[in-house]
Each structure stands twice: as structure tokens, then as C-alpha cells.
Coordinates of C-alpha atoms in Angstrom, one line a residue:
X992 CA 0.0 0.0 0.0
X993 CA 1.3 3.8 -0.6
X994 CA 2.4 5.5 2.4
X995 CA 0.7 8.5 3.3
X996 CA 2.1 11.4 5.8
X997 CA 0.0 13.4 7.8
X998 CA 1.6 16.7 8.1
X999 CA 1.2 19.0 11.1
X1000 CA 3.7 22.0 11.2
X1001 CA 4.8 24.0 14.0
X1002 CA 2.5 26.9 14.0
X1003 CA -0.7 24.3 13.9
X1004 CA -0.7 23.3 17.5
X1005 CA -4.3 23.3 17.6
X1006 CA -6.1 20.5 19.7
X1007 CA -8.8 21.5 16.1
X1008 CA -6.2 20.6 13.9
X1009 CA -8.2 18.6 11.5
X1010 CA -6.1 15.7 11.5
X1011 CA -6.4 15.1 15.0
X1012 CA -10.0 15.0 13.9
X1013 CA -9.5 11.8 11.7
X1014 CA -10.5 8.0 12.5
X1015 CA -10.0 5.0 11.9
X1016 CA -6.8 5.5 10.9
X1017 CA -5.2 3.0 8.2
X1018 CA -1.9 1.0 8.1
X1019 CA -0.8 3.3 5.6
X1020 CA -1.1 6.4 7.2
X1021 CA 1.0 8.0 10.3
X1022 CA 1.0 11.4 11.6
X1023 CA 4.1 13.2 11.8
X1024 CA 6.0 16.3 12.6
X1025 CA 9.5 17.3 11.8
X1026 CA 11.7 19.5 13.8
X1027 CA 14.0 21.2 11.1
X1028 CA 17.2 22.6 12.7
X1029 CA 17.7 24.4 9.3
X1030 CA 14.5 25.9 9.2
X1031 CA 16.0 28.1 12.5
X1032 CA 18.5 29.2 9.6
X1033 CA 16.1 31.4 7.1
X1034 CA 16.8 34.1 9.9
X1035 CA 19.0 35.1 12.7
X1036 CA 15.9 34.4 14.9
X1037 CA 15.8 35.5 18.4
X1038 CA 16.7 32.4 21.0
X1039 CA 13.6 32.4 22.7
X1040 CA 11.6 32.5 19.5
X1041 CA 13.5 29.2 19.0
X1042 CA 13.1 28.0 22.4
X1043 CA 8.9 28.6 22.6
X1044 CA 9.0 26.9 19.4
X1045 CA 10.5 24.0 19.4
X1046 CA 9.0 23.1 23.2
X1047 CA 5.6 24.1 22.1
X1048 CA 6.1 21.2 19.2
X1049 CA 7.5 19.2 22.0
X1050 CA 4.7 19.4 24.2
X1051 CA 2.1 18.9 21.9
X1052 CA 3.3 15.7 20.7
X1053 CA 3.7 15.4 24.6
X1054 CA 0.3 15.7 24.7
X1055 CA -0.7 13.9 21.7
X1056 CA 0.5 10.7 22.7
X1057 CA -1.0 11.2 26.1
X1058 CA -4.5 11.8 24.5
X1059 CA -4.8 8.7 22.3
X1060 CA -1.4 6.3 22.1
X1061 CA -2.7 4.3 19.3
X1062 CA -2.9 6.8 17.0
X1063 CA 0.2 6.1 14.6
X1064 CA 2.5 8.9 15.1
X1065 CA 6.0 9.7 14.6
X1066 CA 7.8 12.6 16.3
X1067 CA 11.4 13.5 14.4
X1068 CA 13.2 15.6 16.7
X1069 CA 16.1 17.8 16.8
X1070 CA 17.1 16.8 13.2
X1071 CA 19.9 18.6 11.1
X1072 CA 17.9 17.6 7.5
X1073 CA 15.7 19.4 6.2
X1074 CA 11.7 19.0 6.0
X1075 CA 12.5 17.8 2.4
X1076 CA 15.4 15.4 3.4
X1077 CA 13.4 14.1 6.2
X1078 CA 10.0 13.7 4.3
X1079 CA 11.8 11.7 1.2
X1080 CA 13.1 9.4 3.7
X1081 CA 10.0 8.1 4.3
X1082 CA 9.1 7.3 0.7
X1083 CA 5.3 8.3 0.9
X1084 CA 3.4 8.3 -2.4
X1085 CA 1.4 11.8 -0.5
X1086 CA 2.3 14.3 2.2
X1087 CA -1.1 15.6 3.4
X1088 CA -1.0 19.4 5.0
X1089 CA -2.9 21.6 5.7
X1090 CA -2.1 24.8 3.6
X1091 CA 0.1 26.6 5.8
X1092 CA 0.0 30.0 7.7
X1093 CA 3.6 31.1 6.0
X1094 CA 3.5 30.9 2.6
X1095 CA 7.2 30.4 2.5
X1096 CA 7.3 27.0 4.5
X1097 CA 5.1 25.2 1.4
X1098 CA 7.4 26.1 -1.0
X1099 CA 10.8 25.0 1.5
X1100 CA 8.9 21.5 1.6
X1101 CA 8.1 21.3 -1.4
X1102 CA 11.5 21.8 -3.2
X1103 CA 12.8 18.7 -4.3
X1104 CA 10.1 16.7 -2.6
X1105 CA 9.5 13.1 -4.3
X1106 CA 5.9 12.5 -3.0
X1107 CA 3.0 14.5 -3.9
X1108 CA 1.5 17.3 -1.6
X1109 CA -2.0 16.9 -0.6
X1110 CA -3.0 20.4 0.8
X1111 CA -6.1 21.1 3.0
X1112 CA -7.9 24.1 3.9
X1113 CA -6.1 26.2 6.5
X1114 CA -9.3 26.6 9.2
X1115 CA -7.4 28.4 11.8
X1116 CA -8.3 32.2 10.9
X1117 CA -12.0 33.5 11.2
X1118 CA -12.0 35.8 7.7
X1119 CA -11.6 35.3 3.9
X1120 CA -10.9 37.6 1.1
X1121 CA -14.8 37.8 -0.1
X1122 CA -14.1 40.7 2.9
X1123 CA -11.8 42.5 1.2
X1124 CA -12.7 45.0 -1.5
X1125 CA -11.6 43.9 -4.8
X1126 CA -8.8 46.5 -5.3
X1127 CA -6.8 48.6 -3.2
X1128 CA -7.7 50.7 -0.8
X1129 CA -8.7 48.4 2.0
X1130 CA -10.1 50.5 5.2
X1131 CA -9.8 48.1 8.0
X1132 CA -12.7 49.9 10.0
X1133 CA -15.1 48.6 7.2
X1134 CA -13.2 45.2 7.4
X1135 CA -13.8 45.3 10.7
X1136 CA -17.3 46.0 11.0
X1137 CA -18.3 43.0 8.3
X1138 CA -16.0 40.9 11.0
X1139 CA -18.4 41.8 13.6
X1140 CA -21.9 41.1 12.2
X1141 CA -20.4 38.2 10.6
X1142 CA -19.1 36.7 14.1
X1143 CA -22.1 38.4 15.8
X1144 CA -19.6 40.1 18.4
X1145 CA -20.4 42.7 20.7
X1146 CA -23.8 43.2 18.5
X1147 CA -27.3 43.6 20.0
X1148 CA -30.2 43.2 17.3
X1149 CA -27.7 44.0 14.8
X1150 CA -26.4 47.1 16.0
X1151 CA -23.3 47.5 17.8
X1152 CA -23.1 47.0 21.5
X1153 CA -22.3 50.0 23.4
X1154 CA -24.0 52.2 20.6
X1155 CA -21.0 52.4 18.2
X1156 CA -18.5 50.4 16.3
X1157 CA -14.8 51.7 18.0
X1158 CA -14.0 53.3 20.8
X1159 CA -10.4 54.6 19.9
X1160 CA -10.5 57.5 20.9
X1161 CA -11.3 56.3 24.2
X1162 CA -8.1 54.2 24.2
X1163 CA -5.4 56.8 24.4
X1164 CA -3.9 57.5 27.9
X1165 CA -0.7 57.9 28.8
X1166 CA 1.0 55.7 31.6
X1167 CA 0.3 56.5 35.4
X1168 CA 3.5 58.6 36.7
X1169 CA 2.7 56.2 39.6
X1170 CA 3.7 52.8 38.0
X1171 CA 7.3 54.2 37.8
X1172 CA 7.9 53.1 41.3
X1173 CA 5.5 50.8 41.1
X1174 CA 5.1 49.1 37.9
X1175 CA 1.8 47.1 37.4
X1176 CA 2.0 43.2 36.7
X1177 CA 2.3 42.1 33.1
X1178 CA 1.9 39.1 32.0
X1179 CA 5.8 38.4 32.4
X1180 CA 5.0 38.3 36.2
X1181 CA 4.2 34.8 36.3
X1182 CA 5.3 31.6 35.2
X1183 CA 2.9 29.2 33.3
X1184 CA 5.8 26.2 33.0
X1185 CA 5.3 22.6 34.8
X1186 CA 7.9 20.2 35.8
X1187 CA 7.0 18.5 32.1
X1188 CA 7.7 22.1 30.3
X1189 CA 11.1 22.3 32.4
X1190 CA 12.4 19.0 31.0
X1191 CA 11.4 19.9 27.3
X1192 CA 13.1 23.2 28.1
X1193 CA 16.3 21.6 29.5
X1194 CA 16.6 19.1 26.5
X1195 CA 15.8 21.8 23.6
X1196 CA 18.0 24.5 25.5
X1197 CA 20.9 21.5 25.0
X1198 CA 20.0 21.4 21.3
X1199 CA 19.8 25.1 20.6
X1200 CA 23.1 25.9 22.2
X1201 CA 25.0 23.5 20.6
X1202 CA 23.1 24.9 17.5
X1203 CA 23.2 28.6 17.6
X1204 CA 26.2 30.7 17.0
X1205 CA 27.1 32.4 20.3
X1206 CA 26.3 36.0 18.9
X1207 CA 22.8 35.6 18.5
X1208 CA 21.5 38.6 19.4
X1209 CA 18.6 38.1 22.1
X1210 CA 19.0 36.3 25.8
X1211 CA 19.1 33.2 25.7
X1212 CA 16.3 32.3 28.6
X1213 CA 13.2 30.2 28.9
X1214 CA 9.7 32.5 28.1
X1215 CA 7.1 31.9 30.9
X1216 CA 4.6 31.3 28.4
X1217 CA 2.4 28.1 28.6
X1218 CA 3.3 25.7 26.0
X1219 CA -0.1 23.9 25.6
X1220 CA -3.9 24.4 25.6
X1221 CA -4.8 24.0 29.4
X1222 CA -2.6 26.6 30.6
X1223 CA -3.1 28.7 28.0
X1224 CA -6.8 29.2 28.8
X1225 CA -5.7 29.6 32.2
X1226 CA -3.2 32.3 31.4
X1227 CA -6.7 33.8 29.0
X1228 CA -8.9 33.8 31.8
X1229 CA -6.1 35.6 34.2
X1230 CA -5.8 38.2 31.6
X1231 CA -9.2 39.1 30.9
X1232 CA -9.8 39.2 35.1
X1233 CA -6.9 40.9 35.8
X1234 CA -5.8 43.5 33.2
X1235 CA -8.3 43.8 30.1
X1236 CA -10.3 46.1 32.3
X1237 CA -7.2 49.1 31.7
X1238 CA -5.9 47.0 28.4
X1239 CA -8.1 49.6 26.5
X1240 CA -7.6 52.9 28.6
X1241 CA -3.7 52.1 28.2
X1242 CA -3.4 49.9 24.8
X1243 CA -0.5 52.6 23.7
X1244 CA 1.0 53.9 26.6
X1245 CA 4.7 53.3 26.8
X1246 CA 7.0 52.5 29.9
X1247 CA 10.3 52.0 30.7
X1248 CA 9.7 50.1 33.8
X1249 CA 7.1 47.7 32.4
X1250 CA 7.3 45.7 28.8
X1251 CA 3.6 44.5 29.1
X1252 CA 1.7 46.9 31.0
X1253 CA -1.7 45.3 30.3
X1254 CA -1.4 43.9 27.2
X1255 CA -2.5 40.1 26.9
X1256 CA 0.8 38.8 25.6
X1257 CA -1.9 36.2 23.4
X1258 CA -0.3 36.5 20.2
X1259 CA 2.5 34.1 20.7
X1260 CA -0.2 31.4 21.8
X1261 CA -2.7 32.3 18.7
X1262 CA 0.3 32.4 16.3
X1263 CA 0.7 29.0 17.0
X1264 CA -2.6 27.8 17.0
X1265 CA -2.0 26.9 20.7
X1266 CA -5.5 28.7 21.6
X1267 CA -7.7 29.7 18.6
X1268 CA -8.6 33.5 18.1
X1269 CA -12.4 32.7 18.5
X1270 CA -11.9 31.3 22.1
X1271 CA -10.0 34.3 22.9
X1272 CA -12.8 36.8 21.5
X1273 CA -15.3 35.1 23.5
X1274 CA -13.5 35.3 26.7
X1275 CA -13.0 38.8 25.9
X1276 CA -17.0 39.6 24.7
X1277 CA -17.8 37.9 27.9
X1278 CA -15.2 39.4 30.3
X1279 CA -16.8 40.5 34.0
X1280 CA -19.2 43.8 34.1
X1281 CA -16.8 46.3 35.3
X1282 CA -15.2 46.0 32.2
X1283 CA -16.1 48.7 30.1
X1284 CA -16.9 48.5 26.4
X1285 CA -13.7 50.5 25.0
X1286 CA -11.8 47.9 26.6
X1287 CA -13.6 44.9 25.2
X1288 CA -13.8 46.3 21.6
X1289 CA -10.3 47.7 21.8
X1290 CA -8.8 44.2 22.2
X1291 CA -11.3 42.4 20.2
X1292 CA -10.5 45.2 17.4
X1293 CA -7.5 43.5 17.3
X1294 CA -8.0 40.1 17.2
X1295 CA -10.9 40.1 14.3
X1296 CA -9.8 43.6 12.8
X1297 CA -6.0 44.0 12.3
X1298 CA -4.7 40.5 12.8
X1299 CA -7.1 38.7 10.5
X1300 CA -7.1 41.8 8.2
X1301 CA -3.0 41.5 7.6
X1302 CA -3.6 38.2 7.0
X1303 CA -6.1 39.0 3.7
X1304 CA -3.6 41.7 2.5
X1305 CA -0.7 39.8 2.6
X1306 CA -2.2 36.2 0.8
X1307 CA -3.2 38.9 -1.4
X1308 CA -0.1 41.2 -2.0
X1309 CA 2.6 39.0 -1.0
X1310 CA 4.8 38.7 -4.4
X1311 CA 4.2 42.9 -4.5
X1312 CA 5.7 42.7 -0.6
X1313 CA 8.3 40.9 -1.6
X1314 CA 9.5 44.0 -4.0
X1315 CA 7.6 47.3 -2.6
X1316 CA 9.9 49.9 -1.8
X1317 CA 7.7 53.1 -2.3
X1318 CA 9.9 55.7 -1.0
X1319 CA 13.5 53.7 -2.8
X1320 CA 15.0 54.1 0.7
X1321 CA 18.3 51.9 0.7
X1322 CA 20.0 52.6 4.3
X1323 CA 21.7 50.1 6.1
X1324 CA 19.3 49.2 9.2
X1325 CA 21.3 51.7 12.5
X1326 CA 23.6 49.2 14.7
X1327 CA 21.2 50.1 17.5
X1328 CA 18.8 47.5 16.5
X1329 CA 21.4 44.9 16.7
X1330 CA 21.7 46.3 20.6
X1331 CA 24.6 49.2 19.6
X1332 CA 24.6 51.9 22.9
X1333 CA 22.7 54.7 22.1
X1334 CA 21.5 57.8 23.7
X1335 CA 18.5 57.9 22.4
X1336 CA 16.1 56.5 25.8
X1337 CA 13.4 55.2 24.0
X1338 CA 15.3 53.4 21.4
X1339 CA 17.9 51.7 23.6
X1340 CA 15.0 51.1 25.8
X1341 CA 12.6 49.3 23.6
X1342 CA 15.8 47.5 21.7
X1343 CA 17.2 46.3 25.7
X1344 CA 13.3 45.0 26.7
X1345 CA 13.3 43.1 22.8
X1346 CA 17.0 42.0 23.5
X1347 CA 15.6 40.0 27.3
X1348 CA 12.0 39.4 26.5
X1349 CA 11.4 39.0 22.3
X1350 CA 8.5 41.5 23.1
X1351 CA 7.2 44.8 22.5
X1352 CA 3.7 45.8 22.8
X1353 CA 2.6 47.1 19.3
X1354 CA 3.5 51.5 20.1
X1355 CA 7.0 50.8 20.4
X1356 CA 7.1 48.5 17.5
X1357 CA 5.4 51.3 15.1
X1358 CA 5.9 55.0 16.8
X1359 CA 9.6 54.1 18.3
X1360 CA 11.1 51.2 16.1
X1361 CA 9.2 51.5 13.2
X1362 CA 9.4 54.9 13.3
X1363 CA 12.9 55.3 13.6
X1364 CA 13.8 53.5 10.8
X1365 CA 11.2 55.2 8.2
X1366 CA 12.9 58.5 9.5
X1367 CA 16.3 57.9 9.2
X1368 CA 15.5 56.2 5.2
X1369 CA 16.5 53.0 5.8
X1370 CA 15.7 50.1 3.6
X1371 CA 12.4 49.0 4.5
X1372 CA 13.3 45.2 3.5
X1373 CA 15.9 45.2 6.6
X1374 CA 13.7 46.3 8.9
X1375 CA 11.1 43.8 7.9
X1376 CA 13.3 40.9 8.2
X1377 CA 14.5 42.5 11.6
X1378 CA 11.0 42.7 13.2
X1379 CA 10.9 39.1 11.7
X1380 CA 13.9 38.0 13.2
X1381 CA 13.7 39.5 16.8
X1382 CA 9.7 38.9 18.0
X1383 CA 8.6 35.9 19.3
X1384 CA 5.0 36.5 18.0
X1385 CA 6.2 37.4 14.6
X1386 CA 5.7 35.2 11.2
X1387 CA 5.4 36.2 7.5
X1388 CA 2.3 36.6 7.1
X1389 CA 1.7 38.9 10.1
X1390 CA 5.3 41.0 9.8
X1391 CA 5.0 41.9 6.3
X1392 CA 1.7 43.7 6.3
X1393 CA 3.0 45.6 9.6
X1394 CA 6.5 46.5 8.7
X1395 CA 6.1 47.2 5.1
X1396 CA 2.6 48.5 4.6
X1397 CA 1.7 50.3 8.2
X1398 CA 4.9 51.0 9.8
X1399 CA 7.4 51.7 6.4
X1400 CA 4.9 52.5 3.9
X1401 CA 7.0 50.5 1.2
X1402 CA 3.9 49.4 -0.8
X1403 CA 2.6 53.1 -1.6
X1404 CA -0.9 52.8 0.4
X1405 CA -1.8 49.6 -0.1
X1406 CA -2.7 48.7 4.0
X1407 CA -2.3 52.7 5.6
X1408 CA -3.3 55.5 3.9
X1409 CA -0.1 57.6 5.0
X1410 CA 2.9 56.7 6.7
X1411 CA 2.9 56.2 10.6
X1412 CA 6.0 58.8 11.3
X1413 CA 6.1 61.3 14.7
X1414 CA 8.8 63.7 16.1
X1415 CA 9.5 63.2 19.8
X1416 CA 6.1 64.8 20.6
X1417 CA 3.9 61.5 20.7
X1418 CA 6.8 59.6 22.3
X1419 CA 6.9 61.7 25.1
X1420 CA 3.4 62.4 25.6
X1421 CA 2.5 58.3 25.5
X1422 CA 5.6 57.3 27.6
X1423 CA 8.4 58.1 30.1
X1424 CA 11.1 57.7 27.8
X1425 CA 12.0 61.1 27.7
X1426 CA 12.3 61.9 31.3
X1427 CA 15.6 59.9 31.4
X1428 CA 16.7 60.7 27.9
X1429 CA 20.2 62.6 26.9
X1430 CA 18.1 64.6 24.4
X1431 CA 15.3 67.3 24.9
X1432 CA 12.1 66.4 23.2
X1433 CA 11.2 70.0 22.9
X1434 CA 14.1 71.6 20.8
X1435 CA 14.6 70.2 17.4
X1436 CA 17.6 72.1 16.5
X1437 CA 21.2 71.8 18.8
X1438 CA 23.0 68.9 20.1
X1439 CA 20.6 68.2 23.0
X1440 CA 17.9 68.6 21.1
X1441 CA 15.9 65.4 20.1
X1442 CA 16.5 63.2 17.0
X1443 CA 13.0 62.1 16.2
X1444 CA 12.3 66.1 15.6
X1445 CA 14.9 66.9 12.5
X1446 CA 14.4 63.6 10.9
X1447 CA 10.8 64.0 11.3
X1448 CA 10.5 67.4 9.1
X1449 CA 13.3 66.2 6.9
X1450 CA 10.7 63.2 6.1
X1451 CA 8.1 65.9 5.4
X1452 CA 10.0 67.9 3.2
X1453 CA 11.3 64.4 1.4
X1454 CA 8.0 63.4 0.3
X1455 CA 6.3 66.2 -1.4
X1456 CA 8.0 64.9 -4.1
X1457 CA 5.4 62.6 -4.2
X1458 CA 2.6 64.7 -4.3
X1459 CA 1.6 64.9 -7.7
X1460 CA 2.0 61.2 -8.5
X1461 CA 0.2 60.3 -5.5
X1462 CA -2.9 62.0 -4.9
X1463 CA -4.1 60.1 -2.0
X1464 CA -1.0 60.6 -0.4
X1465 CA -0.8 64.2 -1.1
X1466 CA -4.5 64.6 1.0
X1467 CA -3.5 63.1 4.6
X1468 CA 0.1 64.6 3.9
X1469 CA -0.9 68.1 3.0
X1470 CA -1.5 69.8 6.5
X1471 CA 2.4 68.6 7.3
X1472 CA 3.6 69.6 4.0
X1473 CA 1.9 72.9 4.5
X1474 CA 3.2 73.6 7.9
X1475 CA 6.9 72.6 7.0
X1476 CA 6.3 75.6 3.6
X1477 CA 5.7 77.6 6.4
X1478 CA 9.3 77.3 8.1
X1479 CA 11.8 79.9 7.2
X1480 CA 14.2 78.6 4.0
X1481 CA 17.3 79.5 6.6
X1482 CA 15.1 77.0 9.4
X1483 CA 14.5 74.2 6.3
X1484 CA 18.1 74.1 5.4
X1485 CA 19.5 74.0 8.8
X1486 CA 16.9 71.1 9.5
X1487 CA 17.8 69.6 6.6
X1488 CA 21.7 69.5 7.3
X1489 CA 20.6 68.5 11.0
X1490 CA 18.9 65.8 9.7
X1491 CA 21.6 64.5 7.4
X1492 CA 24.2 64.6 10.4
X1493 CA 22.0 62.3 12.2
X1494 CA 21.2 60.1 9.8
X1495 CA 25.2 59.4 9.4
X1496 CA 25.2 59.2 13.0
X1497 CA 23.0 56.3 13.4
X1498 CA 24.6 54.7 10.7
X1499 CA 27.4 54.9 12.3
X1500 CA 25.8 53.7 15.6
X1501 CA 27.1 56.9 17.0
X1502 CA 23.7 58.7 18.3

């Protein structure tokens, strides 16, 4: 009889997955899953990325043969072959998979692969592109909206509970002065491993270090994360009781003394399929009365709206990702990011919390990282594979969207409608970065005086270029361009030369 292979990869750890659904399984047939040591190769990944990964796998097949030891499985561990290699040794006739989440991994296993692929639906997102417009420009609110009637969340006789669709605007305070002494709990306070998770830690530590080169940048320490489903919705149920309630209020506030603050630190888990993102908008939709509305939708915005939205938009767009460079920006990405000393408190801040914890709440990502590197011109291709590198919660399909459509602007407009740039102004009115910084974020001209300001008007006066090709662009970007024209030449051109001086700097990891 032909061999058959059932597939499951290592960002399917669903107890759902749909061949965990299959009976009656036949001689032919075994469920497998591979662990690729090249696969940690297509980037200079951060360790604990690797670590979560691979003892995630670990403990599901853990799990797995717990649940039901009859079922035919095999478990290849630790293996220096690739998925290829490994599948060809079996000499199946079919590989069956379901299609997966980064479109890169189907065509790494399917390079020289002797059997034939058998792909199934992917059923682990809650959207498909019949929600998307049929050309560019996609508004996620109105994306958003069809998620909601369609899931029938936070909707009462087909309105919208609470008597409107977002509450934003009710989402923007700044951090607490208070929490500088005494921070709040995030969900880095607590551990989620058991004695199980410490001996699959202790084995695939073993592994990685003899693996990795010793320069990797990122700590090489466990993440407190739970591994599998029944801590998971534990760690859920703590975060919707203990800090969704201010999640909204304080979604993108900043602090140095806290990497969390309330966020829900979920992603990891529903990037993995570890718990699914309906389960998760439940438990949010049905989180305790005193939690107010702009809470609920703020985090369920972001489950059904952006996440699922990237998704669309990059099945969609991803060979024009793969090229966009709207602005032609070519700049080396600043040694900072690599964890070069800076001056700069928010930067060397965000990059130290990324460096011990593979995390950053999504501000710092956009309006400190992100922003950053769109002011300073560098080549939006290296930040993207940065961001890609460096988070644990980060994959293709979600990175892309974020780095080169929202945070860069490398595809023209195709997911924002202008770029997402600031001078020090939002930084220091959303965080306490500044209060401990070398550099004032009130003066943008001088050698105290803030970086963020002189590379944020130089941007301005960079892109009016643009203006006429790109009429969209030339609407949200007009009130800027028309309050830079009203700078003295002798203030634009000392800008200007401030800005190039600090571009060179940062290339030169020297600001």
C-alpha cells in the first residue's frame, strides 16, 4: 500500500487541527512532525523565539500521545535535515498538510520533494478575502465591522453594543506617573511552565546551544509562556480578570519600567494555533461587568480587525511585498537595533526590553522602532526581516503587512493611507522615555535637542516629491507639507543639514 504522511507543522498546535479529527486511521497512514534545525536558519531568529517553538512542538506531541497512544505517530526531533530530506526518507506516495499559515514554508517542503502534496484548507483564521474590497484601498474599520456582524460580536439586534463600532478615541492615555515606582504586573510576572515544560526546556536549551552561533542577538532564557492548551486558557482567563479592564484605557501607553503593562501577551499562543482566536474573543465579549466596552472592543479590534485583516492583504499582496519599496529608501538598518549603545532612551529602551523578552507591545514597535527607521531612510526590506527575526510573535504573514505596509509605507498605500511617522512629541506624551533621555524632546535644533524632531520634518520635506504622482497621499500629507512651507528657508536648510548629520550618525551607531 502507498504510504501516506499526515503533516502537522509547528504553527498548527491546535487541539482542532483537522487531523487530530480523523478515525479510523489506516496501516498506511502516520501522523508526523518534523523538527528542522535548518528551518531556524532562514533568519538570525531570536533564542527564545526558537526556544517557545520547538517546546511548544515538544509538548504537543507530549500531549498527543497522552490523548490517544494508538494513534500512529511519529515525532522526528532535533534533526539537522531538512523537512525535504526528512519527508523523502519516508518514501510516501502523498504528504497531506494543511495549507500553511507562512506561505514560504510550502514552498521550502516542497522543493525537491519526491511525493506528492495533498493540501487542505487552512481553518485556523475567522476571515476570507470575499471581505476584502476587490482592489486597493482596504479600510480596515469597514473590514472590521463585516468581522463583527459576521461573528455576531459585541452586536445587539444587529447594532453594535455600546452604541458604536470603535471606541479609539477612548483608548489613548498615557501611563500612570505612579507605576514608575510601582510598575503594574504584566503578563511576564508569572510563570505558566510545569515540571513537564522544564524537561522539554532543558533538553531543547541543550540542542539550541550547541546549534546557535554564540552571537545571536537576544537572551538566551526560557519565556514563561504556557506551551499547551490547558494553561493557555488559564493564562486567557487571568488576563481578561486581571488587566483587560485598563488593556483599553492604556493599549498605547509606553513605559520603561514595564514591557507588558496590560497587554494580553496572546499572540505568541494564537500564532501558534495553541489557543484559537475565536476562544479568545469570546473570553474577551464575555469578560466580567466592570469592564467597560472600550476595553472589550479595543482588544477584540484586534483580534478580528487587524490581525485577520493583515492576513487578507498579505495572501493577497505578497509577491508585490516581496519588491515594494515606495519611497526607494536603501539605508543600512542603524547598529542600534542589533543592541549598539545609544542615547537615544526610547530606542535603547525598547531594543534592551526586545534583546531580554522577544517582546514589545505594538506602540513601540510602530511610533519608536518602526518609526525610527522610516525617519532615518532605511531600507524598509531590513527592517522587515528585523522585526521578523527579533519577536517571538512574529511570522510572514503577520510581519510583512506591519512592517512594510503600516509601519514603512514600502507598498505606496496599499494597507495605511499615510505613513505612521512622529517627532518626539507622541513619544513623550505616551511614555516616560524622555524623562531619562540625553536629548530634549522639545528643541529640534542643537546637540541636546531630540533626533526624532529633524528627521521628522526632513521626512516631510522628502516626500512632497510625491505629491503629484500620488494624490491620495498628497490629502493626509498636505496639513504637514503645508506647515513645514511655512518654516523659514534658513530653518528648512538648517533642519535639513541636522537631519543628514543624524542620519550618518546612526549609521554609524554613533547617536
Amino acid at each position: 500500500m502507498d504510504k501516506k504522511i499526515f503533516l502537522i507543522l509547528g504553527d498548527q498546535l491546535s487541539e482542532e487541527h483537522p487531523f487530530l479529527q480523523r478515525k479510523n486511521w489506516q496501516k498506511n497512514e502516520t501522523l508526523m512532525m518534523i523538527e528542522s534545525l535548518p528551518r531556524a536558519d532562514w533568519l538570525p531568529y531570536h533564542p527564545q523565539k526558537l526556544l517557545y517553538v520547538f517546546a511548544c512542538m515538544r509538548r504537543f506531541a507530549h500531549e498527543l500521545k497522552k490523548s490517544d497512544p494508538q494513534r500512529p505517530f511519529l515525532y522526528v526531533s532535533g534533526s539537522d535535515e531538512s523537512f525535504t530530506a526528512l519527508l523523502n526518507k519516508q518514501k510516501a506516495s502523498e504528504i497531506h498538510l494543511v495549507e500553511p499559515s507562512e506561505p514560504r514554508a510550502l514552498e521550502w517542503i516542497s522543493a525537491r520533494l519526491e511525493a506528492k502534496i495533498v493540501l487542505h484548507p487552512n481553518p485556523f483564521f475567522l476571515a476570507d478575502d470575499s471581505l476584502l474590497p476587490a482592489k486597493p484601498p482596504y479600510l480596515m474599520e469597514n473590514f472590521y465591522r463585516k468581522m463583527r456582524v459576521r461573528l455576531n460580536v459585541l452586536m445587539e439586534d444587529g447594532e453594535p453594543a455600546g452604541g458604536q463600532w470603535n471606541f479609539d478615541k477612548d483608548n489613548r492615555l498615557a501611563p500612570d506617573r505612579r507605576w514608575e515606582q510601582n510598575p503594574p504586573a504584566d503578563f511576564f510576572s508569572e510563570n505558566w511552565l510545569d515540571e513537564t515544560d522544564r524537561r522539554i526546556y532543558a533538553e531543547v536549551s541543550l540542542m539550541l546551544r550547541n546549534y546557535l552561533p554564540a552571537d545571536r542577538f537576544g537572551d538566551f532564557v526560557i519565556p514563561p509562556l504556557p506551551t499547551h492548551a490547558a494553561p493557555a486558557r488559564k493564562f486567557l482567563s487571568a488576563f481578561v480578570a486581571e488587566r483587560l479592564e485598563k488593556f483599553g484605557p492604556y493599549e498605547d501607553a509606553m513605559l520603561e519600567q514595564s514591557v507588558g503593562l496590560f497587554h494580553s501577551g496572546l499572540s505568541a499562543l494564537m500564532n501558534l494555533q495553541i489557543l484559537s482566536a475565536r476562544e479568545i474573543v469570546d473570553a474577551a465579549a464575555g469578560a466580567p461587568a466592570r469592564v467597560e466596552m472600550s476595553s472589550r472592543e479595543g482588544f477584540i479590534r484586534q483580534v478580528i480587525g487587524w490581525r485577520e485583516f493583515v492576513r487578507l492583504i498579505y495572501i493577497r499582496h505578497r509577491k508585490e511585498y516581496g519588491e515594494s519599496n515606495f519611497f526607494g529608501f536603501t539605508g543600512a538598518l542603524p547598529p542600534l537595533y542589533w543592541g549598539a549603545p545609544s542615547k537615544l532612551n526610547c530606542l535603547s529602551t525598547v531594543v534592551r526590553q526586545v534583546k531580554e523578552t522577544a517582546y514589545s507591545h505594538h506602540i513601540p514597535r510602530l511610533m519608536v522602532l518602526g518609526n525610527f527607521a522610516l525617519l532615518t531612510n532605511t531600507n524598509p526590506h531590513e527592517v522587515n526581516n528585523w522585526f521578523w527575526s527579533v519577536y517571538l510573535d512574529a511570522y510572514e504573514w503577520v510581519v510583512s503587512p506591519n512592517v512594510l505596509g503600516m509601519s514603512q509605507f514600502a507598498d505606496g498605500g496599499v494597507f495605511a493611507t499615510k505613513p505612521y511617522v512622529s517627532g518626539a512629541n507622541y513619544i513623550n506624551k505616551m511614555s516616560n522615555y524622555c524623562q531619562s533621555c540625553s536629548y530634549d524632546p522639545k528643541q529640534t535644533l542643537g546637540e541636546r535637542a531630540c533626533p526624532f524632531n529633524a528627521l521628522y520634518w526632513s521626512f516631510i520635506d522628502e516626500t512632497q516629491k510625491l505629491k503629484v504622482s500620488r494624490p491620495s497621499f498628497a490629502r493626509r500629507m498636505g496639513m504637514m507639507w503645508s506647515v513645514w512651507n511655512k518654516k523659514t528657508p534658513a530653518e528648512q536648510e538648517q533642519i535639513r543639514e541636522r537631519a543628514r548629520e543624524l542620519k550618518a550618525a546612526a549609521r554609524e551607531g554613533k547617536i
